[in-house]
Coordinates of C-alpha atoms in Angstrom, one line a residue:
X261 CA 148.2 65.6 61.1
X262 CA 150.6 67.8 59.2
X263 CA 147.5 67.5 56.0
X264 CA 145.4 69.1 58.5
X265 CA 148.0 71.6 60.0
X266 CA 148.0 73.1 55.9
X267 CA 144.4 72.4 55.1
X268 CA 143.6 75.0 58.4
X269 CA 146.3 77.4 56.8
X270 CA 145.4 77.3 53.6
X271 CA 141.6 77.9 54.9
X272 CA 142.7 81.3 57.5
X273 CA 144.9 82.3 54.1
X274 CA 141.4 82.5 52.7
X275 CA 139.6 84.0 54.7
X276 CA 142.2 87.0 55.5
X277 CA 142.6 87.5 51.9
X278 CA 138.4 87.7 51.8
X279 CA 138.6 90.5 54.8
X280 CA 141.1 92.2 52.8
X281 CA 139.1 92.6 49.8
X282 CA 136.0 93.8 51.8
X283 CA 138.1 95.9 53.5
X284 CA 139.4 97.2 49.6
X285 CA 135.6 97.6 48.9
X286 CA 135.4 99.9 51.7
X287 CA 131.4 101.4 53.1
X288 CA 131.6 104.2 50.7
X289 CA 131.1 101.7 47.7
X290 CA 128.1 100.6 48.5
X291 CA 124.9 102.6 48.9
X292 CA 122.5 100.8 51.3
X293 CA 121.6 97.6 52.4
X294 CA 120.0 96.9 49.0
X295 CA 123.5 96.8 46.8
X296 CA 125.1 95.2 50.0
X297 CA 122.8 92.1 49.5
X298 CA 122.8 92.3 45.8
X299 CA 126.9 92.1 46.5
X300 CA 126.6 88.9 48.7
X301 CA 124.0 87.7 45.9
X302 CA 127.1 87.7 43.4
X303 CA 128.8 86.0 45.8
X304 CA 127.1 83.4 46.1
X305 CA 126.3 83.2 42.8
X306 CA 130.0 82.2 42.1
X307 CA 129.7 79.9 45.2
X308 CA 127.2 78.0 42.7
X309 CA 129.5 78.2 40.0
X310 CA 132.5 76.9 41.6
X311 CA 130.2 74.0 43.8
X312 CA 128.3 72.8 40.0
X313 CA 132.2 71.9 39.1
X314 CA 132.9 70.3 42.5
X315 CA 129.7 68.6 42.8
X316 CA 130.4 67.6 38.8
X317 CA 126.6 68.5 38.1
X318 CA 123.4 69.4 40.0
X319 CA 122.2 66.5 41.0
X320 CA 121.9 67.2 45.2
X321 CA 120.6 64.7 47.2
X322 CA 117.5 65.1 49.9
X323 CA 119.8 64.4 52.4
X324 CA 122.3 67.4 51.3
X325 CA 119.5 69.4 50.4
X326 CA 118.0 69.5 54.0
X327 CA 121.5 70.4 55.6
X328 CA 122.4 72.9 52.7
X329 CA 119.0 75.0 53.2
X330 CA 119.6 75.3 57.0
X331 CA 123.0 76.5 55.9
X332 CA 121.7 78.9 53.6
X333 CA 119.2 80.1 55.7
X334 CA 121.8 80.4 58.8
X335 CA 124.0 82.5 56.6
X336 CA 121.2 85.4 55.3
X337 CA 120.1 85.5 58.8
X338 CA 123.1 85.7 60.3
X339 CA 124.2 88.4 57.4
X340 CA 120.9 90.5 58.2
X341 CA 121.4 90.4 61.7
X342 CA 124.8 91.7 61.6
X343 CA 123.9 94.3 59.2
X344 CA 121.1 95.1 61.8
X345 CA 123.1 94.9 64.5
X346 CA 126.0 97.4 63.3
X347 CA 123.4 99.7 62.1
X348 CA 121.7 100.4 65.4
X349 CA 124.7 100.0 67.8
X350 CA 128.4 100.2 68.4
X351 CA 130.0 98.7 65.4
X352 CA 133.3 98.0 67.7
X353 CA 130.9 95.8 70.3
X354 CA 129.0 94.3 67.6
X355 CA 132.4 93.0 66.2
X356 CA 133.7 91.7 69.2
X357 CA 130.2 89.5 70.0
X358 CA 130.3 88.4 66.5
X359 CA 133.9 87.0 67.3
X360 CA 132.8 85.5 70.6
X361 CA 130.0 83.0 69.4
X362 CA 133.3 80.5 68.4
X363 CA 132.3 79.8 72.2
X364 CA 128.8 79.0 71.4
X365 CA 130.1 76.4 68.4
X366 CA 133.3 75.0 71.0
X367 CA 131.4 74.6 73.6
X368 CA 128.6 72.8 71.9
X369 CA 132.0 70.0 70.8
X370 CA 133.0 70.1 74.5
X371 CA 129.4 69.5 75.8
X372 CA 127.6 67.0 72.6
X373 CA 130.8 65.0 71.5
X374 CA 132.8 65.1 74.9
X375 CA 135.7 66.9 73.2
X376 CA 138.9 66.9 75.1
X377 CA 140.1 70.2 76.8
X378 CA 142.9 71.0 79.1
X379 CA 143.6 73.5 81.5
X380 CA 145.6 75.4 79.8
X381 CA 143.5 75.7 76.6
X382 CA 140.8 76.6 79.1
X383 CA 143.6 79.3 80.3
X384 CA 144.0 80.4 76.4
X385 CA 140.1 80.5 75.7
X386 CA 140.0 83.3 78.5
X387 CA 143.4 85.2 77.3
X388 CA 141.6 84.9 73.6
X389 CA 138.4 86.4 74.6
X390 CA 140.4 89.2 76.6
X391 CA 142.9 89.6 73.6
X392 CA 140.1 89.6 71.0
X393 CA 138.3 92.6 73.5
X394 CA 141.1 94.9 73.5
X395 CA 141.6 94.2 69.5
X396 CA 138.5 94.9 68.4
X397 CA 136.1 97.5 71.2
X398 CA 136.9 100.8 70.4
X399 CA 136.9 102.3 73.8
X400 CA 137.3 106.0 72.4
X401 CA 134.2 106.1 70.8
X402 CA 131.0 106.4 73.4
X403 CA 128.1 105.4 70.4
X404 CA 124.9 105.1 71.9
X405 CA 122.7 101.9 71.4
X406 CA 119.5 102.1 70.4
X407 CA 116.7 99.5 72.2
X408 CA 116.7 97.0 69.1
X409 CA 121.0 96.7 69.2
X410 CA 120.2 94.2 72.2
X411 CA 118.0 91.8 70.1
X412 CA 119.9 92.1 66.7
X413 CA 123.4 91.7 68.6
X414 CA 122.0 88.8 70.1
X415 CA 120.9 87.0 67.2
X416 CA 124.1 87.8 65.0
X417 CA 125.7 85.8 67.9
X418 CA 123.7 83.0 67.9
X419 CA 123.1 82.7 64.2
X420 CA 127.0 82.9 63.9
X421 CA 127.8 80.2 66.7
X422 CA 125.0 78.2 65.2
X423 CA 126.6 77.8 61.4
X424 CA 129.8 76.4 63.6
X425 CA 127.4 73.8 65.1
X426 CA 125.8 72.8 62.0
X427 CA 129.2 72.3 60.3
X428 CA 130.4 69.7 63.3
X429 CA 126.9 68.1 62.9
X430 CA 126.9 67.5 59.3
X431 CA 130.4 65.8 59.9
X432 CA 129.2 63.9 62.5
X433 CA 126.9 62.7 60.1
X434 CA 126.4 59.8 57.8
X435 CA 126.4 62.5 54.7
X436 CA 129.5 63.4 56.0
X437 CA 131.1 63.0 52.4
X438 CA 128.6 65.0 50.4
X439 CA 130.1 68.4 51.8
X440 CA 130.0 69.8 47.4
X441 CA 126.3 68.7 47.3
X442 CA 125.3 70.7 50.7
X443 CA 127.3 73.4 49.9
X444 CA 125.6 73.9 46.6
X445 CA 121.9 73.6 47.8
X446 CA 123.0 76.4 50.8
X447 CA 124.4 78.7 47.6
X448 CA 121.3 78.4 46.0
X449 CA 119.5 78.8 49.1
X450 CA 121.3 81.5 49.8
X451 CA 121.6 83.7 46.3
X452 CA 117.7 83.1 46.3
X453 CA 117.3 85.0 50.2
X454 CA 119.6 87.6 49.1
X455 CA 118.3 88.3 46.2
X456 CA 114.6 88.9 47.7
X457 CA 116.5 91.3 50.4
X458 CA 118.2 92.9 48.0
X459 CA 115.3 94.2 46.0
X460 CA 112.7 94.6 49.4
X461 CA 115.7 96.8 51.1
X462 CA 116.7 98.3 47.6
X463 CA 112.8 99.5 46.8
X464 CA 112.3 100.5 50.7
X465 CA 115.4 103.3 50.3
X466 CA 115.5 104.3 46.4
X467 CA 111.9 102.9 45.5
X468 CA 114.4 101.6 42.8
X469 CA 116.3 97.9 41.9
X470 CA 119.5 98.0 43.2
X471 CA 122.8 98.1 41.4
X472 CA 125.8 96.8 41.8
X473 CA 129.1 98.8 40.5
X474 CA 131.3 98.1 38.7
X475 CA 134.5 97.7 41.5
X476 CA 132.0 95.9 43.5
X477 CA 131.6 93.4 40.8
X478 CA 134.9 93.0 40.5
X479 CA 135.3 92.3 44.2
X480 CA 132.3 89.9 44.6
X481 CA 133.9 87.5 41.8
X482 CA 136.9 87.1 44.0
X483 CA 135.0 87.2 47.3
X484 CA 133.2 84.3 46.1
X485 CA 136.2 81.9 45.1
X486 CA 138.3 82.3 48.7
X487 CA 134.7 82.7 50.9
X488 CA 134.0 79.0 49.3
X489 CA 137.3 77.8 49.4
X490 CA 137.7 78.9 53.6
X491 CA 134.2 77.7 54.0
X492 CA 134.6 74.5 51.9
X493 CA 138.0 73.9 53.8
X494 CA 136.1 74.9 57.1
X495 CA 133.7 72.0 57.1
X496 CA 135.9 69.3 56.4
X497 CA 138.2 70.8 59.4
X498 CA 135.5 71.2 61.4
X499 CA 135.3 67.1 61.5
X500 CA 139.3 66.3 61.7
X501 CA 140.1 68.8 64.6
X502 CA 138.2 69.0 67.9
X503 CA 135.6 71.9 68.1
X504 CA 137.1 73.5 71.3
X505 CA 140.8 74.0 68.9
X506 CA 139.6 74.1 65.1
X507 CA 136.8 77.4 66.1
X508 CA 139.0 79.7 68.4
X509 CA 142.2 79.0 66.3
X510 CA 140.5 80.2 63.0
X511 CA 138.5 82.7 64.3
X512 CA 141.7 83.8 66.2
X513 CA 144.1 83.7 63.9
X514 CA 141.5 85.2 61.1
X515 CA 141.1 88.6 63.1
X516 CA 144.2 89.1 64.5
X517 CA 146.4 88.6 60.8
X518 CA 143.5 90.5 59.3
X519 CA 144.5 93.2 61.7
X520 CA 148.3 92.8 60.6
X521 CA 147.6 92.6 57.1
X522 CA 145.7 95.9 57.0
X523 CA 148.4 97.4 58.7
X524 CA 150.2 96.2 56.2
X525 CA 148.8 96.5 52.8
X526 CA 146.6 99.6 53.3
X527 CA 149.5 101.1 56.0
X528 CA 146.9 101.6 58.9
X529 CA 148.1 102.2 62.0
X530 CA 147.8 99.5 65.0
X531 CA 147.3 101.4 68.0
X532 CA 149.1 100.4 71.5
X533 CA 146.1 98.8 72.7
X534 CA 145.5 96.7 69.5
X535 CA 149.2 95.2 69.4
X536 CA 148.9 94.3 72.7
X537 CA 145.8 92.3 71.8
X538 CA 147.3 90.4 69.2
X539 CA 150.3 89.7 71.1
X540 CA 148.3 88.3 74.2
X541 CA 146.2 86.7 71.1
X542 CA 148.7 85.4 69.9
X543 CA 150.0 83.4 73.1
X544 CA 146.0 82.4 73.6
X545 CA 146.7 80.4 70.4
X546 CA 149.7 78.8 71.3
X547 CA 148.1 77.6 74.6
X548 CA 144.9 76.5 72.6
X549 CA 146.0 74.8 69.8
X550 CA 148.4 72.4 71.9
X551 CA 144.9 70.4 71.3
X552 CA 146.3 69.6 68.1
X553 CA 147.8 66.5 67.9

């Protein structure tokens, strides 16, 4: 258990060091939704570097074809959506339902597989979703949503709850093993749905092909290595812990050291109301991941 215990820290390492660097890039660097696909296209484009290694070639079988272009797929919708979603409602909200579909993916474990779950980690799912509220709703700020925020905010939750069910699936599965083969049809999937929304939304707002500069490139090369390695890491976990503990423990943990580390590193301050989320987040997690074990 104590491989799994580093594997899941190793994998939230990851994936705070990836919010950091976003959060480096900042939304001044990019100019419209055409260089911000063209910057998840270089992403993933490094995904398909890193995976050709892994997956010692190209060869990809049917099988890990079929789950990799549902993965791929999954992922540019569910990046679109969000993109959508921030874009025509309050960004603060849209965060916090995009941190709440872990319910749609634990859930699916408790309900499909029969997962195991106590009171008590029912008791911390609650205290999470609270703590997760306060951390990221910006009460202050009364933005207006336009009628589309609904629909969009909708499907960025279901699209990112779905990607958590499609991980447990595939190791469920007999192809549980050829995680480096799916992996690398999604990137390709992926890089080749980017790339088309990066030059229809770069055309749309400069009637010109996006570019990415230089920083960004910079960025995206190390975006790429720790979004595959937490992703990589994240499927494997998602088949030796149970659904209901491996999704609200990452996502947990993810945006509430995020939070610290910004604090941190870029000497932001953490308001009243956000230190008492992570706190009352942090005893959510203790609570929740007594399922692991």
């Amino acid at each position: 258990m104590m491989y799994t215990v580093v594997l899941l820290g190793i994998s939230i390492l990851f994936a705070v060091s990836n919010n950091l660097l976003l959060h480096r890039l900042g939304d001044r660097t990019l100019q419209g939704k055409g260089e911000v696909f063209l910057f998840q296209t270089a992403v993933t484009a490094v995904w398909i570097v890193i995976l050709s290694l892994l997956n010692r070639g190209w060869s990809i079988s049917a099988e890990a074809w079929g789950w990799g272009s549902l993965y791929g797929v999954l992922t540019a919708a569910f990046l679109l959506c969000k993109m959508k979603a921030m874009s025509t409602g309050p960004a603060s909200v849209t965060a916090f339902i995009g941190s709440s579909s872990m319910l749609v993916s634990a859930g699916f474990g408790l309900l499909y597989f029969y997962e195991p779950f106590s009171a008590w980690q029912t008791v911390g799912a609650v205290l999470l979703i609270g703590a997760l509220c306060l951390s990221t709703v910006d009460f202050s700020h009364g933005d207006k949503a336009q009628r589309t925020w609904g629909v969009y905010s909708s499907l960025f939750f279901v699209f990112s709850g779905a990607t958590g069910i499609l991980f447990k699936l595939h190791q469920n599965s007999s192809d549980r093993e050829e995680i480096d083969g799916m992996m690398l049809a999604a990137a390709i999937t992926a890089t080749v749905l980017f790339s088309a929304l990066s030059l229809g939304f770069g055309y749309r707002e400069k009637r010109a092909l996006p570019k990415l500069p230089k920083s960004a490139a910079a960025i995206s090369v190390l975006c790429g290595i720790v979004s595959c390695g937490y992703n990589r890491l994240n499927i494997r976990l998602s088949g030796l812990l149970p659904g209901t503990v491996f999704f609200p423990v990452f996502n947990g943990c993810v945006i509430f050291l995020t939070a610290l580390a910004t604090a941190a590193v870029f000497r932001e301050k953490i308001t009243k109301r956000r230190l008492a989320g992570i706190l009352c987040g942090i005893a959510a997690l203790v609570l929740i991941s007594g399922g692991i074990g």
